[in-house]
PDB file of C-alpha atoms and ligand atoms in Angstrom:
ATOM      1  CA  UNK A 813     -30.460 -95.206 -78.765  1.00 75.00           C
ATOM      2  CA  UNK A 814     -27.028 -95.453 -76.861  1.00 93.00           C
ATOM      3  CA  UNK A 815     -27.006 -93.626 -73.335  1.00 96.00           C
ATOM      4  CA  UNK A 816     -23.817 -91.904 -74.455  1.00 97.00           C
ATOM      5  CA  UNK A 817     -25.494 -90.052 -77.259  1.00 96.00           C
ATOM      6  CA  UNK A 818     -28.004 -88.568 -74.744  1.00 97.00           C
ATOM      7  CA  UNK A 819     -25.206 -87.022 -72.987  1.00 98.00           C
ATOM      8  CA  UNK A 820     -24.973 -83.120 -73.725  1.00 98.00           C
ATOM      9  CA  UNK A 821     -21.012 -82.822 -74.370  1.00 97.00           C
ATOM     10  CA  UNK A 822     -21.495 -78.890 -73.629  1.00 97.00           C
ATOM     11  CA  UNK A 823     -22.669 -79.524 -70.136  1.00 97.00           C
ATOM     12  CA  UNK A 824     -20.261 -82.101 -68.692  1.00 98.00           C
ATOM     13  CA  UNK A 825     -18.871 -81.721 -65.135  1.00 98.00           C
ATOM     14  CA  UNK A 826     -15.324 -80.634 -65.209  1.00 98.00           C
ATOM     15  CA  UNK A 827     -14.340 -83.046 -62.311  1.00 99.00           C
ATOM     16  CA  UNK A 828     -16.050 -86.150 -61.384  1.00 99.00           C
ATOM     17  CA  UNK A 829     -15.448 -87.917 -57.816  1.00 99.00           C
ATOM     18  CA  UNK A 830     -16.353 -91.453 -57.285  1.00 99.00           C
ATOM     19  CA  UNK A 831     -16.712 -93.479 -53.821  1.00 99.00           C
ATOM     20  CA  UNK A 832     -15.814 -96.777 -55.044  1.00 98.00           C
ATOM     21  CA  UNK A 833     -17.666 -99.039 -52.714  1.00 99.00           C
ATOM     22  CA  UNK A 834     -19.287-102.532 -52.520  1.00 98.00           C
ATOM     23  CA  UNK A 835     -16.294-104.798 -53.505  1.00 98.00           C
ATOM     24  CA  UNK A 836     -16.581-107.073 -50.538  1.00 98.00           C
ATOM     25  CA  UNK A 837     -20.415-107.806 -50.810  1.00 98.00           C
ATOM     26  CA  UNK A 838     -20.105-108.244 -54.541  1.00 98.00           C
ATOM     27  CA  UNK A 839     -17.676-111.358 -53.765  1.00 98.00           C
ATOM     28  CA  UNK A 840     -19.627-112.512 -50.873  1.00 98.00           C
ATOM     29  CA  UNK A 841     -22.864-112.553 -52.884  1.00 98.00           C
ATOM     30  CA  UNK A 842     -20.698-115.466 -54.988  1.00 97.00           C
ATOM     31  CA  UNK A 843     -19.467-117.097 -51.878  1.00 98.00           C
ATOM     32  CA  UNK A 844     -15.910-115.612 -52.272  1.00 98.00           C
ATOM     33  CA  UNK A 845     -13.394-114.009 -50.353  1.00 97.00           C
ATOM     34  CA  UNK A 846     -13.659-110.241 -50.098  1.00 98.00           C
ATOM     35  CA  UNK A 847     -10.528-109.744 -51.989  1.00 98.00           C
ATOM     36  CA  UNK A 848     -11.939-111.316 -55.094  1.00 98.00           C
ATOM     37  CA  UNK A 849     -14.143-108.164 -55.142  1.00 98.00           C
ATOM     38  CA  UNK A 850     -11.214-105.939 -54.856  1.00 98.00           C
ATOM     39  CA  UNK A 851      -9.422-107.891 -57.691  1.00 98.00           C
ATOM     40  CA  UNK A 852     -12.636-107.611 -59.846  1.00 98.00           C
ATOM     41  CA  UNK A 853     -13.015-103.725 -59.015  1.00 98.00           C
ATOM     42  CA  UNK A 854     -10.043-103.181 -61.241  1.00 98.00           C
ATOM     43  CA  UNK A 855     -11.890-103.514 -64.427  1.00 98.00           C
ATOM     44  CA  UNK A 856     -14.444-100.926 -63.081  1.00 98.00           C
ATOM     45  CA  UNK A 857     -11.618 -98.462 -62.863  1.00 98.00           C
ATOM     46  CA  UNK A 858     -10.500 -99.120 -66.251  1.00 98.00           C
ATOM     47  CA  UNK A 859     -13.844 -98.730 -67.780  1.00 98.00           C
ATOM     48  CA  UNK A 860     -14.645 -95.514 -65.752  1.00 98.00           C
ATOM     49  CA  UNK A 861     -11.382 -93.881 -66.473  1.00 98.00           C
ATOM     50  CA  UNK A 862     -11.851 -94.677 -70.186  1.00 98.00           C
ATOM     51  CA  UNK A 863     -15.492 -93.469 -70.110  1.00 98.00           C
ATOM     52  CA  UNK A 864     -14.423 -90.217 -68.517  1.00 98.00           C
ATOM     53  CA  UNK A 865     -11.348 -89.532 -70.844  1.00 98.00           C
ATOM     54  CA  UNK A 866     -13.518 -90.482 -73.675  1.00 98.00           C
ATOM     55  CA  UNK A 867     -16.356 -87.929 -72.885  1.00 98.00           C
ATOM     56  CA  UNK A 868     -13.776 -85.076 -72.061  1.00 98.00           C
ATOM     57  CA  UNK A 869     -14.005 -85.072 -68.375  1.00 98.00           C
ATOM     58  CA  UNK A 870     -10.856 -83.183 -67.060  1.00 98.00           C
ATOM     59  CA  UNK A 871     -10.400 -84.538 -63.704  1.00 99.00           C
ATOM     60  CA  UNK A 872     -11.545 -87.986 -62.196  1.00 99.00           C
ATOM     61  CA  UNK A 873     -11.033 -88.619 -58.602  1.00 99.00           C
ATOM     62  CA  UNK A 874     -11.354 -92.132 -57.241  1.00 99.00           C
ATOM     63  CA  UNK A 875     -11.534 -93.069 -53.500  1.00 98.00           C
ATOM     64  CA  UNK A 876      -9.402 -96.106 -53.385  1.00 98.00           C
ATOM     65  CA  UNK A 877      -8.347 -96.528 -49.924  1.00 98.00           C
ATOM     66  CA  UNK A 878      -9.404 -94.247 -46.687  1.00 98.00           C
ATOM     67  CA  UNK A 879      -7.439 -93.500 -43.479  1.00 98.00           C
ATOM     68  CA  UNK A 880     -10.064 -95.662 -41.853  1.00 98.00           C
ATOM     69  CA  UNK A 881      -9.255 -98.733 -44.109  1.00 98.00           C
ATOM     70  CA  UNK A 882      -5.955 -99.187 -42.452  1.00 98.00           C
ATOM     71  CA  UNK A 883      -8.196-100.740 -39.411  1.00 98.00           C
ATOM     72  CA  UNK A 884      -9.514-104.028 -41.934  1.00 98.00           C
ATOM     73  CA  UNK A 885      -8.028-107.273 -41.151  1.00 98.00           C
ATOM     74  CA  UNK A 886      -4.156-107.431 -41.868  1.00 98.00           C
ATOM     75  CA  UNK A 887      -4.494-109.799 -44.794  1.00 98.00           C
ATOM     76  CA  UNK A 888      -6.978-107.566 -46.778  1.00 98.00           C
ATOM     77  CA  UNK A 889      -5.012-104.539 -46.300  1.00 97.00           C
ATOM     78  CA  UNK A 890      -2.022-106.277 -47.594  1.00 97.00           C
ATOM     79  CA  UNK A 891      -3.931-107.733 -50.523  1.00 97.00           C
ATOM     80  CA  UNK A 892      -5.273-104.250 -51.351  1.00 96.00           C
ATOM     81  CA  UNK A 893      -1.878-102.469 -51.317  1.00 96.00           C
ATOM     82  CA  UNK A 894      -0.398-105.089 -53.467  1.00 96.00           C
ATOM     83  CA  UNK A 895      -3.218-104.994 -56.089  1.00 96.00           C
ATOM     84  CA  UNK A 896      -3.207-101.156 -56.090  1.00 95.00           C
ATOM     85  CA  UNK A 897       0.709-101.040 -56.784  1.00 92.00           C
ATOM     86  CA  UNK A 898       0.240-103.896 -59.409  1.00 96.00           C
ATOM     87  CA  UNK A 899      -2.414-102.235 -61.212  1.00 97.00           C
ATOM     88  CA  UNK A 900      -1.014 -98.883 -61.092  1.00 96.00           C
ATOM     89  CA  UNK A 901       2.081-100.491 -62.770  1.00 95.00           C
ATOM     90  CA  UNK A 902       0.457-102.267 -65.452  1.00 96.00           C
ATOM     91  CA  UNK A 903      -1.840 -99.558 -66.296  1.00 97.00           C
ATOM     92  CA  UNK A 904       1.038 -96.879 -66.610  1.00 98.00           C
ATOM     93  CA  UNK A 905       1.449 -97.491 -70.143  1.00 98.00           C
ATOM     94  CA  UNK A 906      -1.995 -97.353 -71.145  1.00 98.00           C
ATOM     95  CA  UNK A 907      -2.415 -94.132 -69.196  1.00 98.00           C
ATOM     96  CA  UNK A 908       0.573 -92.554 -71.058  1.00 98.00           C
ATOM     97  CA  UNK A 909      -0.981 -93.934 -74.425  1.00 98.00           C
ATOM     98  CA  UNK A 910      -4.160 -92.179 -73.732  1.00 98.00           C
ATOM     99  CA  UNK A 911      -2.670 -89.193 -72.479  1.00 98.00           C
ATOM    100  CA  UNK A 912      -3.805 -89.525 -68.815  1.00 98.00           C
ATOM    101  CA  UNK A 913      -1.862 -88.024 -65.727  1.00 98.00           C
ATOM    102  CA  UNK A 914      -1.766 -89.934 -62.614  1.00 98.00           C
ATOM    103  CA  UNK A 915      -1.962 -88.048 -59.400  1.00 98.00           C
ATOM    104  CA  UNK A 916      -2.625 -89.190 -55.503  1.00 98.00           C
ATOM    105  CA  UNK A 917      -3.924 -87.338 -52.588  1.00 98.00           C
ATOM    106  CA  UNK A 918      -4.020 -88.656 -49.061  1.00 98.00           C
ATOM    107  CA  UNK A 919      -1.100 -89.143 -46.346  1.00 98.00           C
ATOM    108  CA  UNK A 920       1.141 -91.209 -49.072  1.00 98.00           C
ATOM    109  CA  UNK A 921       3.956 -91.556 -46.663  1.00 97.00           C
ATOM    110  CA  UNK A 922       1.802 -93.854 -44.569  1.00 97.00           C
ATOM    111  CA  UNK A 923       1.826 -96.288 -47.527  1.00 97.00           C
ATOM    112  CA  UNK A 924       4.348 -99.310 -47.467  1.00 95.00           C
ATOM    113  CA  UNK A 925       7.720 -97.866 -49.083  1.00 94.00           C
ATOM    114  CA  UNK A 926       7.616-100.105 -52.244  1.00 92.00           C
ATOM    115  CA  UNK A 927       4.332 -98.936 -52.933  1.00 93.00           C
ATOM    116  CA  UNK A 928       5.082 -95.381 -52.405  1.00 95.00           C
ATOM    117  CA  UNK A 929       8.165 -95.450 -54.739  1.00 95.00           C
ATOM    118  CA  UNK A 930       5.912 -97.240 -57.296  1.00 94.00           C
ATOM    119  CA  UNK A 931       3.094 -94.977 -57.085  1.00 97.00           C
ATOM    120  CA  UNK A 932       5.717 -92.006 -57.333  1.00 97.00           C
ATOM    121  CA  UNK A 933       7.194 -93.255 -60.317  1.00 97.00           C
ATOM    122  CA  UNK A 934       3.802 -93.596 -62.255  1.00 98.00           C
ATOM    123  CA  UNK A 935       3.066 -89.995 -61.294  1.00 98.00           C
ATOM    124  CA  UNK A 936       6.380 -89.045 -62.598  1.00 98.00           C
ATOM    125  CA  UNK A 937       6.203 -91.099 -65.888  1.00 98.00           C
ATOM    126  CA  UNK A 938       2.712 -89.512 -66.684  1.00 98.00           C
ATOM    127  CA  UNK A 939       3.284 -85.991 -65.480  1.00 98.00           C
ATOM    128  CA  UNK A 940       3.369 -84.783 -68.740  1.00 98.00           C
ATOM    129  CA  UNK A 941      -0.100 -85.826 -69.775  1.00 98.00           C
ATOM    130  CA  UNK A 942      -2.753 -83.305 -70.460  1.00 98.00           C
ATOM    131  CA  UNK A 943      -6.037 -85.058 -71.548  1.00 98.00           C
ATOM    132  CA  UNK A 944      -7.355 -86.002 -68.096  1.00 98.00           C
ATOM    133  CA  UNK A 945      -5.946 -86.219 -64.418  1.00 98.00           C
ATOM    134  CA  UNK A 946      -6.774 -89.355 -62.755  1.00 98.00           C
ATOM    135  CA  UNK A 947      -6.473 -88.905 -58.974  1.00 98.00           C
ATOM    136  CA  UNK A 948      -6.417 -91.716 -56.388  1.00 98.00           C
ATOM    137  CA  UNK A 949      -7.162 -90.953 -52.959  1.00 98.00           C
ATOM    138  CA  UNK A 950      -5.174 -93.173 -50.960  1.00 98.00           C
ATOM    139  CA  UNK A 951      -4.786 -93.275 -47.312  1.00 98.00           C
ATOM    140  CA  UNK A 952      -6.895 -90.405 -47.702  1.00 98.00           C
ATOM    141  CA  UNK A 953      -9.667 -89.100 -45.167  1.00 98.00           C
ATOM    142  CA  UNK A 954     -11.044 -85.301 -45.553  1.00 98.00           C
ATOM    143  CA  UNK A 955     -10.632 -84.462 -41.878  1.00 98.00           C
ATOM    144  CA  UNK A 956      -7.111 -85.703 -41.865  1.00 98.00           C
ATOM    145  CA  UNK A 957      -6.600 -83.063 -45.072  1.00 98.00           C
ATOM    146  CA  UNK A 958      -8.453 -80.361 -43.446  1.00 98.00           C
ATOM    147  CA  UNK A 959      -6.103 -80.718 -40.131  1.00 98.00           C
ATOM    148  CA  UNK A 960      -3.180 -80.873 -42.315  1.00 98.00           C
ATOM    149  CA  UNK A 961      -3.883 -77.718 -43.985  1.00 98.00           C
ATOM    150  CA  UNK A 962      -4.404 -75.937 -40.636  1.00 98.00           C
ATOM    151  CA  UNK A 963      -1.042 -77.216 -39.508  1.00 98.00           C
ATOM    152  CA  UNK A 964       0.708 -75.836 -42.623  1.00 98.00           C
ATOM    153  CA  UNK A 965      -1.148 -72.590 -42.310  1.00 98.00           C
ATOM    154  CA  UNK A 966      -0.313 -72.334 -38.620  1.00 98.00           C
ATOM    155  CA  UNK A 967       3.417 -72.840 -39.366  1.00 98.00           C
ATOM    156  CA  UNK A 968       3.322 -70.128 -42.088  1.00 98.00           C
ATOM    157  CA  UNK A 969       1.718 -67.649 -39.627  1.00 98.00           C
ATOM    158  CA  UNK A 970       4.370 -68.559 -36.890  1.00 98.00           C
ATOM    159  CA  UNK A 971       6.966 -67.499 -39.505  1.00 98.00           C
ATOM    160  CA  UNK A 972       5.275 -64.503 -40.511  1.00 98.00           C
ATOM    161  CA  UNK A 973       5.023 -65.906 -44.350  1.00 98.00           C
ATOM    162  CA  UNK A 974       1.295 -65.169 -44.124  1.00 97.00           C
ATOM    163  CA  UNK A 975      -0.867 -63.029 -41.612  1.00 97.00           C
ATOM    164  CA  UNK A 976      -4.112 -64.707 -40.145  1.00 97.00           C
ATOM    165  CA  UNK A 977      -6.093 -61.836 -41.706  1.00 97.00           C
ATOM    166  CA  UNK A 978      -5.381 -62.902 -45.160  1.00 97.00           C
ATOM    167  CA  UNK A 979      -6.957 -66.436 -44.560  1.00 98.00           C
ATOM    168  CA  UNK A 980      -9.983 -66.647 -46.754  1.00 98.00           C
ATOM    169  CA  UNK A 981     -11.541 -69.651 -48.415  1.00 98.00           C
ATOM    170  CA  UNK A 982      -9.493 -69.433 -51.534  1.00 98.00           C
ATOM    171  CA  UNK A 983      -6.391 -69.525 -49.493  1.00 98.00           C
ATOM    172  CA  UNK A 984      -7.530 -72.342 -47.470  1.00 98.00           C
ATOM    173  CA  UNK A 985      -8.306 -74.372 -50.486  1.00 98.00           C
ATOM    174  CA  UNK A 986      -4.843 -73.767 -51.594  1.00 98.00           C
ATOM    175  CA  UNK A 987      -3.488 -75.670 -48.801  1.00 98.00           C
ATOM    176  CA  UNK A 988      -5.420 -78.853 -49.518  1.00 98.00           C
ATOM    177  CA  UNK A 989      -4.287 -81.715 -51.389  1.00 98.00           C
ATOM    178  CA  UNK A 990      -6.787 -80.870 -54.206  1.00 98.00           C
ATOM    179  CA  UNK A 991      -5.237 -77.414 -54.583  1.00 98.00           C
ATOM    180  CA  UNK A 992      -4.678 -77.698 -58.527  1.00 94.00           C
ATOM    181  CA  UNK A 993      -8.080 -78.850 -59.292  1.00 98.00           C
ATOM    182  CA  UNK A 994     -11.448 -77.293 -59.288  1.00 98.00           C
ATOM    183  CA  UNK A 995     -14.244 -78.935 -56.943  1.00 98.00           C
ATOM    184  CA  UNK A 996     -16.079 -81.905 -58.179  1.00 98.00           C
ATOM    185  CA  UNK A 997     -19.323 -81.061 -59.649  1.00 98.00           C
ATOM    186  CA  UNK A 998     -20.556 -84.681 -59.463  1.00 99.00           C
ATOM    187  CA  UNK A 999     -19.824 -87.290 -56.824  1.00 99.00           C
ATOM    188  CA  UNK A1000     -20.991 -90.742 -57.346  1.00 99.00           C
ATOM    189  CA  UNK A1001     -21.271 -93.538 -54.693  1.00 99.00           C
ATOM    190  CA  UNK A1002     -21.841 -96.922 -55.699  1.00 99.00           C
ATOM    191  CA  UNK A1003     -23.200-100.136 -53.428  1.00 98.00           C
ATOM    192  CA  UNK A1004     -26.463 -98.379 -52.173  1.00 98.00           C
ATOM    193  CA  UNK A1005     -24.645 -96.553 -48.935  1.00 98.00           C
ATOM    194  CA  UNK A1006     -25.968 -93.034 -48.749  1.00 98.00           C
ATOM    195  CA  UNK A1007     -23.036 -91.668 -47.045  1.00 98.00           C
ATOM    196  CA  UNK A1008     -19.667 -89.638 -47.740  1.00 98.00           C
ATOM    197  CA  UNK A1009     -17.307 -91.631 -45.260  1.00 98.00           C
ATOM    198  CA  UNK A1010     -14.794 -88.653 -45.028  1.00 98.00           C
ATOM    199  CA  UNK A1011     -14.261 -88.057 -48.697  1.00 99.00           C
ATOM    200  CA  UNK A1012     -13.545 -84.353 -49.882  1.00 99.00           C
ATOM    201  CA  UNK A1013     -15.784 -82.983 -47.316  1.00 98.00           C
ATOM    202  CA  UNK A1014     -14.860 -79.243 -48.017  1.00 98.00           C
ATOM    203  CA  UNK A1015     -14.708 -79.801 -51.650  1.00 98.00           C
ATOM    204  CA  UNK A1016     -18.219 -81.088 -51.947  1.00 98.00           C
ATOM    205  CA  UNK A1017     -19.977 -77.937 -50.409  1.00 98.00           C
ATOM    206  CA  UNK A1018     -21.890 -77.638 -53.738  1.00 98.00           C
ATOM    207  CA  UNK A1019     -21.430 -80.991 -55.228  1.00 98.00           C
ATOM    208  CA  UNK A1020     -24.348 -83.083 -56.856  1.00 98.00           C
ATOM    209  CA  UNK A1021     -24.337 -86.214 -55.322  1.00 98.00           C
ATOM    210  CA  UNK A1022     -25.398 -89.457 -57.140  1.00 99.00           C
ATOM    211  CA  UNK A1023     -26.002 -92.550 -55.130  1.00 99.00           C
ATOM    212  CA  UNK A1024     -26.429 -96.093 -57.230  1.00 98.00           C
ATOM    213  CA  UNK A1025     -27.135 -99.575 -55.766  1.00 98.00           C
ATOM    214  CA  UNK A1026     -24.757-101.053 -58.443  1.00 98.00           C
ATOM    215  CA  UNK A1027     -21.647-102.615 -56.556  1.00 99.00           C
ATOM    216  CA  UNK A1028     -18.448-101.511 -57.779  1.00 99.00           C
ATOM    217  CA  UNK A1029     -17.367-104.496 -59.653  1.00 99.00           C
ATOM    218  CA  UNK A1030     -20.275-104.237 -61.675  1.00 98.00           C
ATOM    219  CA  UNK A1031     -19.852-100.458 -62.511  1.00 99.00           C
ATOM    220  CA  UNK A1032     -19.526-100.128 -66.369  1.00 98.00           C
ATOM    221  CA  UNK A1033     -19.204 -97.269 -68.914  1.00 98.00           C
ATOM    222  CA  UNK A1034     -23.093 -97.226 -69.212  1.00 98.00           C
ATOM    223  CA  UNK A1035     -23.411 -96.777 -65.288  1.00 98.00           C
ATOM    224  CA  UNK A1036     -21.256 -93.525 -65.846  1.00 98.00           C
ATOM    225  CA  UNK A1037     -23.277 -92.348 -68.324  1.00 98.00           C
ATOM    226  CA  UNK A1038     -26.593 -92.819 -66.382  1.00 98.00           C
ATOM    227  CA  UNK A1039     -25.002 -91.003 -63.543  1.00 98.00           C
ATOM    228  CA  UNK A1040     -23.933 -88.108 -65.978  1.00 98.00           C
ATOM    229  CA  UNK A1041     -27.461 -88.085 -67.486  1.00 98.00           C
ATOM    230  CA  UNK A1042     -29.048 -87.516 -64.075  1.00 98.00           C
ATOM    231  CA  UNK A1043     -26.493 -84.754 -63.259  1.00 98.00           C
ATOM    232  CA  UNK A1044     -27.765 -83.108 -66.430  1.00 98.00           C
ATOM    233  CA  UNK A1045     -31.188 -83.068 -65.350  1.00 98.00           C
ATOM    234  CA  UNK A1046     -30.628 -81.114 -62.222  1.00 98.00           C
ATOM    235  CA  UNK A1047     -31.037 -77.416 -61.735  1.00 97.00           C
ATOM    236  CA  UNK A1048     -27.990 -76.173 -59.733  1.00 97.00           C
ATOM    237  CA  UNK A1049     -29.020 -73.067 -57.909  1.00 97.00           C
ATOM    238  CA  UNK A1050     -26.208 -72.071 -55.443  1.00 97.00           C
ATOM    239  CA  UNK A1051     -28.463 -70.634 -53.201  1.00 97.00           C
ATOM    240  CA  UNK A1052     -30.433 -68.616 -55.868  1.00 97.00           C
ATOM    241  CA  UNK A1053     -33.946 -69.015 -56.923  1.00 98.00           C
ATOM    242  CA  UNK A1054     -34.921 -70.901 -60.144  1.00 97.00           C
ATOM    243  CA  UNK A1055     -36.137 -67.864 -61.690  1.00 97.00           C
ATOM    244  CA  UNK A1056     -32.778 -66.063 -61.359  1.00 97.00           C
ATOM    245  CA  UNK A1057     -31.091 -69.359 -63.007  1.00 95.00           C
ATOM    246  CA  UNK A1058     -33.479 -69.353 -65.805  1.00 94.00           C
ATOM    247  CA  UNK A1059     -33.775 -65.745 -66.720  1.00 89.00           C
TER     248      UNK A1059
HETATM  249  C1  IPE B1223     -14.730-100.623 -51.708  1.00 57.82           C
HETATM  250  O1  IPE B1223     -15.293-101.983 -51.227  1.00 57.82           O
HETATM  251  C2  IPE B1223     -13.336-100.888 -51.318  1.00 57.82           C
HETATM  252  C3  IPE B1223     -12.383-100.359 -50.439  1.00 57.82           C
HETATM  253  C4  IPE B1223     -13.210 -99.831 -49.435  1.00 57.82           C
HETATM  254  C5  IPE B1223     -11.207-100.452 -50.351  1.00 57.82           C
HETATM  255  P1  IPE B1223     -15.491-102.468 -49.813  1.00 57.82           P
HETATM  256  O2  IPE B1223     -14.187-103.310 -49.498  1.00 57.82           O
HETATM  257  O3  IPE B1223     -15.851-101.546 -48.763  1.00 57.82           O
HETATM  258  O4  IPE B1223     -16.936-103.564 -50.030  1.00 57.82           O
HETATM  259  P2  IPE B1223     -17.986-103.929 -49.017  1.00 57.82           P
HETATM  260  O5  IPE B1223     -18.513-102.408 -48.736  1.00 57.82           O
HETATM  261  O6  IPE B1223     -17.725-104.147 -47.863  1.00 57.82           O
HETATM  262  O7  IPE B1223     -19.029-104.591 -49.757  1.00 57.82           O
HETATM  263  C1  IPE B1224     -15.236 -96.008 -48.165  1.00 57.82           C
HETATM  264  O1  IPE B1224     -15.647 -97.169 -48.345  1.00 57.82           O
HETATM  265  C2  IPE B1224     -13.531 -95.701 -48.746  1.00 57.82           C
HETATM  266  C3  IPE B1224     -13.508 -96.224 -50.047  1.00 57.82           C
HETATM  267  C4  IPE B1224     -14.175 -96.275 -51.093  1.00 57.82           C
HETATM  268  C5  IPE B1224     -11.939 -96.286 -50.279  1.00 57.82           C
HETATM  269  P1  IPE B1224     -15.637 -98.021 -47.189  1.00 57.82           P
HETATM  270  O2  IPE B1224     -16.360 -99.240 -47.324  1.00 57.82           O
HETATM  271  O3  IPE B1224     -14.739 -98.017 -46.243  1.00 57.82           O
HETATM  272  O4  IPE B1224     -16.875 -96.924 -46.164  1.00 57.82           O
HETATM  273  P2  IPE B1224     -17.838 -97.215 -44.905  1.00 57.82           P
HETATM  274  O5  IPE B1224     -16.957 -97.606 -43.838  1.00 57.82           O
HETATM  275  O6  IPE B1224     -18.814 -98.374 -45.258  1.00 57.82           O
HETATM  276  O7  IPE B1224     -18.664 -96.133 -44.646  1.00 57.82           O
HETATM  277 MG1   MG B1225     -17.515-100.693 -48.372  1.00 57.82          MG
END
């Protein structure tokens, strides 16, 4: 039986987030440069996006470049930026064909200007699409996002647009870059690292975490199906007892 057939379409997560990790190690295993791994990770992005859209997942968020990744050797950062923009440019047509909207979260102003412009163009060109939102986390880190939200709220208090008393969880969430999407129900990390690396810290308060040893360039539709099947076997209790959930 095909793994895809085991998935219960009625119980899909609305939002899946992925920490795409292991490109460098994948390349090194073959005696190649780390950037070879990044190049081969593009196919995994394509497969995962396709799998998610075909199943009917509404939001897919991919961690593509962290704030901390700026500290990598300049050569690698340059190659990664070029590759990201080349891929976005090349895939925009396919996104439109498949009715997928592109979105980005992160400190986008810190991207090289040409990359920023390309990204904005693709976001604009796909803005009318409704089947799924594909969000790339670029120059993103969760602590940056949270501090950025706090600054915006502080500004609004200063100008009397909001009162400190009116701050609650929903309001705070509305100042995050993810304000127009639900929290992810499932977070996948590839490459065997069991950490979050500054990704969506606020948003994953009750997210199911799934770690796999598969390196990102090896990640295919079947790997996505496995993660979803694992997710569907879990009991999400949100602090309640199992008996309360199953009554
Ligand atoms: C993930 O792969 C891609 C990015 C972080 C941009 P890595 O480049 O981190 O690969 P490893 O973890 O060193 O193998
Ligand atoms: C996390 O991967 C960031 C992305 C996948 C873009 P890293 O490879 O940068 O994470 P750490 O530093 O090993 O935790
Ligand atoms: Mg890594």
